[in-house]
Coordinates of C-alpha atoms in Angstrom, one line a residue:
Chain C
X201 CA -0.1 0.2 -0.1
X202 CA 1.2 3.3 -0.6
X203 CA 1.1 6.0 1.9
X204 CA 0.9 9.6 1.6
X205 CA 4.2 11.2 2.6
X206 CA 3.8 14.9 3.6
X207 CA 5.8 16.4 6.5
X208 CA 3.7 15.2 9.2
X209 CA 4.3 12.3 12.0
X210 CA 1.1 10.5 11.3
X211 CA 0.4 9.9 7.5
X212 CA -2.9 9.1 5.8
X213 CA -2.7 6.0 3.6
X214 CA -4.3 5.6 0.2
X215 CA -7.9 4.4 0.6
X216 CA -8.4 5.2 4.1
X217 CA -11.5 6.4 5.2
X218 CA -11.7 9.5 7.9
X219 CA -14.7 11.2 9.7
X220 CA -15.3 14.9 10.1
X221 CA -14.1 16.1 13.9
X222 CA -17.1 18.2 15.7
X223 CA -17.7 19.2 19.0
X224 CA -20.5 16.5 20.1
X225 CA -18.3 13.9 19.5
X226 CA -15.0 15.2 21.0
X227 CA -15.2 13.3 24.7
X228 CA -16.3 10.2 23.4
X229 CA -13.6 9.8 20.6
X230 CA -11.3 10.6 23.2
X231 CA -12.9 8.4 25.9
X232 CA -13.2 5.3 23.2
X233 CA -10.4 6.2 20.3
X234 CA -12.3 3.9 17.9
X235 CA -10.9 2.8 14.8
X236 CA -11.2 5.9 12.6
X237 CA -8.4 6.0 10.1
X238 CA -8.1 10.0 10.3
X239 CA -9.7 12.8 11.4
X240 CA -10.4 16.4 9.9
X241 CA -10.5 19.6 11.8
X242 CA -12.1 22.7 10.9
X243 CA -8.6 24.7 11.4
X244 CA -10.1 28.2 12.5
X245 CA -11.8 26.1 15.8
X246 CA -8.5 25.6 16.9
X247 CA -6.6 28.6 16.2
X248 CA -6.7 29.9 19.8
X249 CA -3.3 27.7 21.7
X250 CA -4.8 27.9 25.3
X251 CA -8.4 26.4 24.6
X252 CA -9.9 23.6 25.6
X253 CA -9.7 22.4 22.0
X254 CA -6.1 22.9 21.5
X255 CA -5.9 20.5 24.7
X256 CA -8.3 17.9 23.3
X257 CA -6.0 18.4 19.7
X258 CA -3.0 17.5 21.7
X259 CA -4.4 14.5 22.8
X260 CA -6.0 12.9 20.0
X261 CA -3.0 14.0 17.6
X262 CA -0.9 11.3 19.2
X263 CA -3.6 8.2 17.9
X264 CA -5.0 9.6 14.8
X265 CA -3.6 11.1 11.9
X266 CA -5.1 14.9 11.1
X267 CA -5.9 16.9 8.2
X268 CA -6.8 20.8 8.7
X269 CA -10.1 22.1 6.9
X270 CA -9.8 25.6 6.2
X271 CA -12.9 27.7 5.5
X272 CA -11.7 31.6 6.1
X273 CA -8.9 31.9 4.3
X274 CA -11.4 33.8 1.6
X275 CA -8.7 32.8 -1.1
X276 CA -11.0 34.1 -4.2
X277 CA -11.5 37.5 -2.4
X278 CA -10.4 40.6 -3.9
X279 CA -9.5 41.4 -0.1
X280 CA -5.4 41.6 0.9
X281 CA -4.7 38.2 2.6
X282 CA -5.8 38.2 6.3
X283 CA -1.9 38.1 7.5
X284 CA -3.4 37.1 11.2
X285 CA -5.3 34.3 9.9
X286 CA -2.5 33.0 7.6
X287 CA -0.3 33.5 10.8
X288 CA -2.6 31.7 12.9
X289 CA -3.1 28.8 10.3
X290 CA 0.7 28.7 10.3
X291 CA 0.9 28.3 13.8
X292 CA -1.5 25.5 14.3
X293 CA 0.0 23.6 11.4
X294 CA 3.6 24.0 12.7
X295 CA 2.7 22.6 15.9
X296 CA 0.6 19.2 14.6
X297 CA 2.2 18.7 11.1
X298 CA -1.2 17.7 9.6
X299 CA -1.1 14.9 7.1
X300 CA -3.1 17.6 4.8
X301 CA -4.4 21.0 4.9
X302 CA -7.3 22.4 2.6
X303 CA -9.3 25.1 2.0
X304 CA -12.1 26.1 -1.1
X305 CA -12.5 27.7 -4.4
X306 CA -14.7 30.4 -2.7
X307 CA -14.8 33.7 -1.6
X308 CA -16.4 34.5 2.5
X309 CA -15.0 38.4 2.8
X310 CA -14.7 41.9 0.9
X311 CA -13.8 45.1 2.3
X312 CA -12.7 43.4 5.7
X313 CA -16.5 41.9 6.1
X314 CA -16.5 38.0 6.7
X315 CA -19.6 36.7 5.8
X316 CA -19.0 33.0 7.2
X317 CA -20.1 31.1 4.4
X318 CA -18.2 30.0 1.1
X319 CA -19.5 32.2 -1.7
X320 CA -19.0 31.6 -5.5
X321 CA -16.4 32.5 -7.4
X322 CA -17.2 33.6 -11.1
X323 CA -15.1 31.3 -13.4
X324 CA -13.4 34.1 -15.3
X325 CA -9.4 34.4 -16.2
X326 CA -9.5 36.8 -13.8
X327 CA -10.7 35.0 -11.0
X328 CA -8.5 32.6 -11.9
X329 CA -5.3 35.1 -11.6
X330 CA -6.6 36.6 -8.3
X331 CA -6.9 33.0 -6.8
X332 CA -3.9 31.5 -8.0
X333 CA -2.1 35.0 -6.7
X334 CA -3.7 34.4 -3.4
X335 CA -3.2 30.7 -3.1
X336 CA 0.8 31.0 -4.1
X337 CA 1.1 33.6 -1.4
X338 CA -0.4 31.3 1.3
X339 CA 1.3 28.3 -0.1
X340 CA 4.9 30.5 0.2
X341 CA 3.9 31.5 3.9
X342 CA 3.1 28.0 4.6
X343 CA 6.3 26.4 3.4
X344 CA 3.6 23.7 1.7
X345 CA 1.0 22.7 -0.6
X346 CA -2.7 23.2 -0.2
X347 CA -5.5 21.1 -1.4
X348 CA -8.6 22.9 -2.8
X349 CA -11.9 21.8 -2.6
X350 CA -14.4 22.2 -5.1
X351 CA -17.7 24.1 -3.8
X352 CA -21.1 23.7 -4.0
X353 CA -22.9 26.7 -5.6
X354 CA -26.4 27.9 -6.0
X355 CA -26.2 29.9 -9.0
X356 CA -24.0 30.8 -12.2
X357 CA -22.5 34.0 -13.4
X358 CA -23.4 34.9 -16.9
X359 CA -19.5 36.0 -17.2
X360 CA -18.1 32.6 -16.1
X361 CA -16.5 31.3 -19.0
X362 CA -14.3 28.5 -18.0
X363 CA -15.8 24.6 -17.1
X364 CA -15.3 24.5 -12.9
X365 CA -13.3 21.4 -13.2
X366 CA -10.9 23.2 -15.8
X367 CA -10.5 26.3 -13.5
X368 CA -9.7 23.6 -10.5
X369 CA -6.7 22.1 -13.2
X370 CA -5.3 25.3 -14.2
X371 CA -5.3 26.3 -10.4
X372 CA -3.5 22.9 -9.7
X373 CA -1.0 23.4 -12.5
X374 CA -0.2 27.0 -12.3
X375 CA 0.6 26.4 -8.0
X376 CA 1.5 23.0 -7.9
X377 CA -1.1 22.7 -5.1
X378 CA -3.8 19.7 -4.6
X379 CA -7.5 18.9 -5.2
X380 CA -9.9 18.3 -2.6
X381 CA -12.9 16.4 -4.5
X382 CA -16.4 16.6 -2.5
X383 CA -18.4 14.5 -4.5
X384 CA -21.5 15.7 -2.6
X385 CA -20.7 18.9 -4.0
X386 CA -20.7 17.5 -7.7
X387 CA -23.9 15.8 -7.2
X388 CA -25.9 18.5 -6.2
X389 CA -24.3 21.2 -8.6
X390 CA -25.5 18.5 -11.4
X391 CA -29.1 18.7 -10.1
X392 CA -29.2 22.2 -9.2
X393 CA -27.6 23.5 -12.2
X394 CA -27.6 20.6 -14.6
X395 CA -24.1 19.5 -14.8
X396 CA -22.6 16.6 -16.1
X397 CA -21.2 14.8 -12.7
X398 CA -19.8 12.0 -15.1
X399 CA -17.8 14.2 -17.7
X400 CA -16.6 16.5 -14.8
X401 CA -15.2 13.3 -12.5
X402 CA -13.3 12.2 -16.2
X403 CA -12.2 15.8 -16.6
X404 CA -10.8 16.5 -13.6
X405 CA -7.1 16.0 -13.0
X406 CA -7.3 12.8 -10.9
X407 CA -3.6 12.4 -10.3
X408 CA -3.6 15.9 -8.3
X409 CA -6.9 14.3 -6.3
X410 CA -5.2 13.8 -2.9
X411 CA -8.4 14.2 -0.8
X412 CA -12.1 13.2 -1.3
X413 CA -15.1 14.4 0.9
X414 CA -18.4 12.8 1.5
X415 CA -21.9 14.4 2.9
X416 CA -25.4 14.6 2.7
X417 CA -27.9 17.3 1.5
X418 CA -31.2 18.7 2.4
X419 CA -34.1 19.1 -0.2
X420 CA -35.4 22.5 0.4
X421 CA -38.8 23.5 -1.7
X422 CA -38.8 27.1 -3.0
X423 CA -42.4 28.5 -4.3
X424 CA -41.8 27.0 -7.5
X425 CA -39.4 24.2 -7.3
X426 CA -37.1 22.1 -5.6
X427 CA -33.2 22.9 -4.6
X428 CA -30.7 20.7 -2.9
X429 CA -28.9 22.6 -0.4
X430 CA -25.4 21.1 0.9
X431 CA -26.2 21.1 4.4
X432 CA -23.8 18.0 5.6
X433 CA -26.7 17.2 7.8
X434 CA -27.7 13.8 6.6
X435 CA -26.4 10.3 5.4
X436 CA -24.5 10.4 1.9
X437 CA -27.1 9.9 -0.4
X438 CA -27.1 6.8 -2.8
X439 CA -26.1 8.7 -5.9
X440 CA -23.2 9.8 -4.2
X441 CA -22.3 6.7 -2.9
X442 CA -22.2 5.8 -7.0
X443 CA -20.2 8.4 -7.8
X444 CA -17.9 7.3 -5.1
X445 CA -17.5 3.6 -6.3
X446 CA -17.1 5.2 -9.8
X447 CA -14.6 7.7 -8.8
X448 CA -12.6 4.6 -6.5
X449 CA -11.7 2.6 -9.8
X450 CA -9.6 5.9 -10.9
X451 CA -8.7 7.3 -7.5
X452 CA -7.5 6.0 -4.2
X453 CA -6.9 9.2 -2.0
X454 CA -8.4 9.2 1.5
X455 CA -11.9 9.9 1.6
X456 CA -13.8 11.5 4.8
X457 CA -17.2 11.5 5.7
X458 CA -18.3 15.0 6.7
X459 CA -21.5 15.8 8.8
X460 CA -22.0 19.1 10.3
X461 CA -25.3 19.8 11.0
X462 CA -28.2 17.9 12.8
X463 CA -24.9 16.0 14.1
X464 CA -26.0 12.5 14.8
X465 CA -24.5 9.6 17.4
X466 CA -20.9 8.9 16.8
X467 CA -22.1 5.2 16.1
X468 CA -24.2 6.6 13.2
X469 CA -21.4 8.5 11.7
X470 CA -18.9 5.7 12.3
X471 CA -21.5 3.5 10.5
X472 CA -21.2 5.8 7.8
X473 CA -17.6 5.4 7.4
X474 CA -17.7 1.5 7.8
X475 CA -20.3 1.8 4.8
X476 CA -17.6 4.0 2.7
X477 CA -15.4 1.2 3.3
X478 CA -17.2 -1.3 2.2
X479 CA -18.7 0.8 -1.0
X480 CA -14.7 1.2 -2.2
X481 CA -14.2 -2.2 -1.9
X482 CA -17.0 -2.2 -4.8
X483 CA -15.4 0.1 -6.6
X484 CA -11.4 -1.1 -6.1
X485 CA -9.4 -1.3 -9.9
X486 CA -9.7 -4.9 -10.6
X487 CA -6.6 -6.6 -9.7
X488 CA -4.9 -8.2 -12.3
X489 CA -3.8 -12.1 -11.6
X490 CA 0.1 -12.8 -11.6
Chain I
X81 CA -18.2 43.8 -14.1
X82 CA -15.1 43.1 -12.4
X83 CA -14.5 40.6 -9.6
X84 CA -14.3 43.4 -7.0
X85 CA -17.3 45.1 -8.6
X86 CA -19.2 41.6 -8.4
X87 CA -17.8 41.1 -4.8
X88 CA -18.9 44.3 -3.6
X89 CA -22.5 44.1 -5.1
X90 CA -23.2 40.6 -3.5
X91 CA -21.6 41.5 -0.3
X92 CA -23.9 44.5 -0.3
X93 CA -26.9 42.4 -1.2
X94 CA -26.5 40.1 1.6
X95 CA -26.3 42.9 4.2
X96 CA -29.6 44.1 2.9
X97 CA -28.0 47.1 1.2
X98 CA -29.9 48.4 -1.6
X99 CA -28.8 46.6 -4.9
X100 CA -29.6 46.0 -8.4
X101 CA -29.3 42.4 -8.6
X102 CA -29.5 42.5 -12.5
X103 CA -25.8 43.6 -12.6
X104 CA -24.4 40.2 -11.2
X105 CA -25.8 38.6 -14.4
X106 CA -26.9 35.7 -12.5
X107 CA -28.6 32.3 -14.1
X108 CA -29.9 29.1 -12.1
X109 CA -32.5 27.1 -11.5
X110 CA -34.8 30.0 -10.0
X111 CA -34.6 34.1 -9.9
X112 CA -31.6 35.9 -9.2
X113 CA -33.9 36.9 -5.7
X114 CA -34.5 33.8 -5.1
X115 CA -30.7 31.9 -5.6
X116 CA -29.5 35.3 -3.9
X117 CA -31.9 34.8 -1.1
X118 CA -30.2 31.6 -0.3
X119 CA -26.8 32.5 0.4
X120 CA -28.2 35.5 2.4
X121 CA -30.6 33.2 4.7
X122 CA -27.5 30.9 4.9
X123 CA -25.1 33.7 6.2
X124 CA -27.7 34.6 8.8
X125 CA -28.6 31.5 10.2
X126 CA -25.3 30.6 10.5
X127 CA -24.0 33.2 12.5
X128 CA -27.6 33.1 14.2
X129 CA -27.0 29.8 15.6
X130 CA -23.6 30.6 16.5
X131 CA -25.3 33.6 18.4
X132 CA -28.2 31.7 20.3
X133 CA -25.5 28.6 21.1
X134 CA -23.5 31.6 23.3
X135 CA -26.4 33.3 24.4
X136 CA -28.7 30.8 25.5
X137 CA -30.2 32.9 28.7
X138 CA -31.0 35.4 26.2
X139 CA -32.9 33.3 23.8
X140 CA -35.0 31.8 26.8
X141 CA -36.0 35.1 28.0
X142 CA -36.8 36.9 24.8
X143 CA -37.7 33.5 22.7
X144 CA -36.1 32.2 19.2
X145 CA -38.1 35.0 17.2
X146 CA -37.2 38.0 18.9
X147 CA -33.6 36.8 19.0
X148 CA -33.3 36.2 15.6
X149 CA -34.2 39.6 14.9
X150 CA -31.7 40.8 17.5
X151 CA -29.1 38.5 16.0
X152 CA -29.9 40.0 12.5
X153 CA -29.6 43.7 13.9
X154 CA -26.2 42.9 15.7
X155 CA -24.9 41.0 12.5
X156 CA -25.8 44.5 10.0
X157 CA -24.3 47.0 13.1
X158 CA -21.4 44.8 14.0
X159 CA -19.9 43.1 11.3
X160 CA -17.9 40.2 11.5
X161 CA -14.5 41.2 10.8
X162 CA -12.4 38.2 10.8
X163 CA -13.3 34.4 9.7
X164 CA -12.7 32.9 13.4
X165 CA -16.0 33.2 15.0
X166 CA -14.7 32.6 18.4
X167 CA -15.1 36.1 19.8
X168 CA -17.7 37.2 17.8
X169 CA -20.2 37.4 20.5
X170 CA -18.1 39.5 22.6
X171 CA -20.1 42.9 21.4
X172 CA -23.6 41.4 21.8
X173 CA -24.3 42.3 25.3
X174 CA -23.1 46.2 24.8
X175 CA -24.8 46.0 21.4
X176 CA -28.2 45.0 23.1
X177 CA -28.0 47.6 26.2
X178 CA -27.9 50.4 23.0
X179 CA -30.5 48.1 21.0
X180 CA -34.0 50.3 20.6
X181 CA -35.6 47.2 20.5
X182 CA -34.5 45.7 23.6
X183 CA -35.4 49.2 26.0
X184 CA -38.0 47.5 27.8
X185 CA -36.0 44.6 29.0
X186 CA -33.4 46.6 31.1
X187 CA -31.5 43.4 32.4
X188 CA -31.6 41.7 29.2
X189 CA -27.5 43.5 28.4
X190 CA -26.1 41.8 31.7
X191 CA -27.8 38.3 31.2
X192 CA -26.1 38.2 27.6
X193 CA -22.9 39.4 29.6
X194 CA -23.5 36.3 32.0
X195 CA -24.1 34.2 29.1
X196 CA -20.7 35.3 27.4
X197 CA -18.5 35.1 30.5
X198 CA -19.6 31.9 31.2
X199 CA -19.0 30.6 27.3
X200 CA -15.5 32.1 27.9
X201 CA -14.7 30.8 31.5
X202 CA -15.4 27.5 30.0
X203 CA -13.1 27.9 27.0
X204 CA -10.3 28.4 29.8
X205 CA -8.0 25.5 30.2
X206 CA -4.8 26.1 32.0
X207 CA -5.4 28.5 34.8
X208 CA -2.7 29.9 37.2
X209 CA -2.2 29.1 40.4
X210 CA -1.5 32.3 42.5
X211 CA 2.9 33.0 42.9
X212 CA 3.1 32.8 46.4
X213 CA 6.9 32.5 46.4
X214 CA 7.2 35.3 44.2
X215 CA 5.0 37.3 46.8
X216 CA 7.1 36.3 49.7
X217 CA 10.2 37.8 48.2
X218 CA 8.5 41.7 47.6
X219 CA 10.4 43.5 50.0
X220 CA 8.3 45.7 52.3
X221 CA 9.1 48.7 50.1
X222 CA 7.8 47.0 46.9
X223 CA 4.8 45.8 48.4
X224 CA 2.8 49.1 48.2
X225 CA 3.1 49.1 44.9
X226 CA 2.2 45.9 43.8
X227 CA -1.5 45.4 42.5
X228 CA -3.5 41.9 42.2
X229 CA -5.0 40.4 39.2
X230 CA -8.2 38.9 38.6
X231 CA -8.3 35.3 36.8
X232 CA -8.7 35.9 32.7
X233 CA -12.4 35.9 31.7
X234 CA -13.6 36.9 35.3
X235 CA -16.6 39.0 34.9
X236 CA -17.8 41.6 37.8
X237 CA -21.7 42.6 37.9
X238 CA -23.8 44.9 40.0
X239 CA -27.5 45.3 38.8
X240 CA -30.9 46.8 40.6
X241 CA -32.5 43.7 40.0
X242 CA -31.6 39.6 41.1
X243 CA -29.3 39.0 37.9
X244 CA -28.3 35.6 38.7
X245 CA -31.4 34.6 39.5
X246 CA -33.1 35.5 36.2
X247 CA -30.2 34.2 34.7
X248 CA -30.2 30.6 36.5
X249 CA -34.1 30.9 36.0
X250 CA -33.9 31.3 32.1
X251 CA -31.4 28.5 31.8
X252 CA -33.5 26.1 33.9
X253 CA -36.8 27.6 32.4
X254 CA -38.0 28.5 36.0
X255 CA -38.7 31.9 36.3
X256 CA -41.4 31.7 38.6
X257 CA -42.1 34.9 41.2
X258 CA -39.0 36.8 41.3
X259 CA -38.8 39.7 43.2
X260 CA -37.5 42.2 40.8
X261 CA -36.3 45.2 43.0
X262 CA -33.9 43.3 44.7
X263 CA -30.2 44.3 43.8
X264 CA -27.6 41.8 43.0
X265 CA -23.8 42.0 42.6
X266 CA -22.2 38.7 41.3
X267 CA -18.8 37.2 40.0
X268 CA -18.7 34.3 37.6
X269 CA -15.1 33.1 37.3
X270 CA -13.2 29.9 35.3
X271 CA -12.5 27.2 37.8
X272 CA -10.4 24.3 37.5
X273 CA -12.6 21.6 38.7
X274 CA -15.9 22.9 37.9
X275 CA -15.5 24.4 34.4
X276 CA -17.5 27.7 35.5
X277 CA -18.1 29.0 39.1
X278 CA -20.3 32.1 40.4
X279 CA -21.7 33.6 43.2
X280 CA -23.3 36.7 44.4
X281 CA -20.9 39.0 46.3
X282 CA -21.7 41.7 49.3
X283 CA -21.0 45.3 48.5
X284 CA -18.0 45.1 50.5
X285 CA -16.6 42.1 48.7
X286 CA -17.8 43.9 45.0
X287 CA -16.3 46.9 45.7
X288 CA -12.9 45.2 46.9
X289 CA -13.0 43.1 43.5
X290 CA -13.7 46.0 41.4
X291 CA -10.7 48.0 42.6
X292 CA -8.4 44.7 41.9
X293 CA -9.9 44.6 38.6
X294 CA -8.9 48.5 38.1
X295 CA -5.5 47.5 39.4
X296 CA -5.4 49.5 42.5
X297 CA -2.4 49.4 44.5
X298 CA -2.0 47.3 47.6
X299 CA -1.9 50.5 49.3
X300 CA -5.0 51.8 48.3
X301 CA -6.7 48.3 48.9
X302 CA -5.4 48.3 52.5
X303 CA -7.7 51.2 53.0
X304 CA -10.9 49.1 52.3
X305 CA -12.8 47.4 55.1
X306 CA -11.7 44.0 55.9
X307 CA -9.4 44.4 53.2
X308 CA -6.7 41.4 54.8
X309 CA -9.7 39.0 54.7
X310 CA -10.9 39.8 51.4
X311 CA -7.6 39.0 49.9
X312 CA -7.2 35.8 51.4
X313 CA -10.8 35.1 50.6
X314 CA -10.6 35.5 46.8
X315 CA -7.0 34.3 46.6
X316 CA -7.9 30.8 48.0
X317 CA -11.3 30.9 45.3
X318 CA -8.7 31.4 42.8
X319 CA -10.4 34.7 41.6
X320 CA -6.9 36.5 42.1
X321 CA -4.5 35.0 41.0
X322 CA -1.4 37.0 40.2
X323 CA 0.1 40.3 41.3
X324 CA 2.5 42.5 39.3
X325 CA 4.7 45.8 40.2
X326 CA 3.4 49.3 39.0
X327 CA 4.3 49.5 35.5
X328 CA 4.4 46.1 34.7
X329 CA 2.6 45.0 31.7

């Protein structure tokens, strides 16, 4: 088995299934140390070095490989990078040397105001230049590659003239970053905006994919129809499992169950992780007998 | 439209400022208003949920609907200035104090301050013990210039109503028959064993801790009634946990 070898104390193996670490499960995971291949945290929740969260992370880092998933760098914004945020992130990373560090293809701040959301980037040459410039600055400062996650978007901008998969591939080419592929986001976008999920997965640079996210969505009924919302508040849907099985035949990057809202008992989350292990066996590349 | 112009218009819409959405040239399964409404709802719901988690007694007192209005007004008036939400609730109690919508609930800002102090005190992990050894080395001449320090995240409040009883009652859902005219002084502080402790204070105790919080010198403190007993008492409770020389940060 090949093991990813970033500068970390605990690496994450190919095909390893992890779960997102969320506060309702902190104490149970710490007490029971369940069989989970790796844990992912939201970086911003662990910035405060004297906090209870950091104390917990100190203890869990001994037992589990870690991935740090950021939601606040606002890489798609025209604002200058928030240096304080970046310093806090670097300090966190330097402390734990996580196996993976990731952010989003999105923006969340403008003119110094933050919006606590992952807002859509128009897929234009200008956005690409802005995003790559900022990502390069971040990677230079952190001294390591960052994975960029494909977003859920609920609208298109007419000015967008680059396919999202091509936009992500170009970011990766220009910045030598990696990709975090969220299969639920691709599915949600395919239903809401009519993109072809299989075409997307065929064209994404699979060699650059270092992590996969699996999550659930919610159906929201509007006056004149229905839309899927990427709530991360329900089990992984059957169509997303199907995408996972198919994509697994080409990509063995570690995968993560993300559950952020209406967080269930840990047992339910772990059952989703077990299912991911079974599903990937069904999607594994055929072994050629020697 | 440049990226900066697009983000400016998008941001203004999220903050309920008047913009022409047609300028964004949005397409999708629903109208631009509906699609932008999804983003705006998500933004307010996310921050409102964070605030309601931080201020459970305020929610219990005013109900979810009124709290949502308060939260929305706060989000618009006091914008989030960093991605990390941890300290965003810090301005909520002062905001409530000046908020016309909450004018009739004179105690609400203090209840919010207690909620916030409770939340912050819970987050303190390592508490410093009082440095008795260092204090013993202080010369008699230096002694008069030292000032004491309260444990970080300690809150002192004085109110003309039964503040702690209202707060506890709101949290437990038992707010029956309170004598609203009885005033109260409260201290809330982080504790190694219990996470957070709080209690009522006499006016003498409150005055003493107020002076400590204001970094009054030992010389000034010694003029207060029961000075020595109070100092011992609050050091033993770990509410006072440090001392500094004059001019020392």
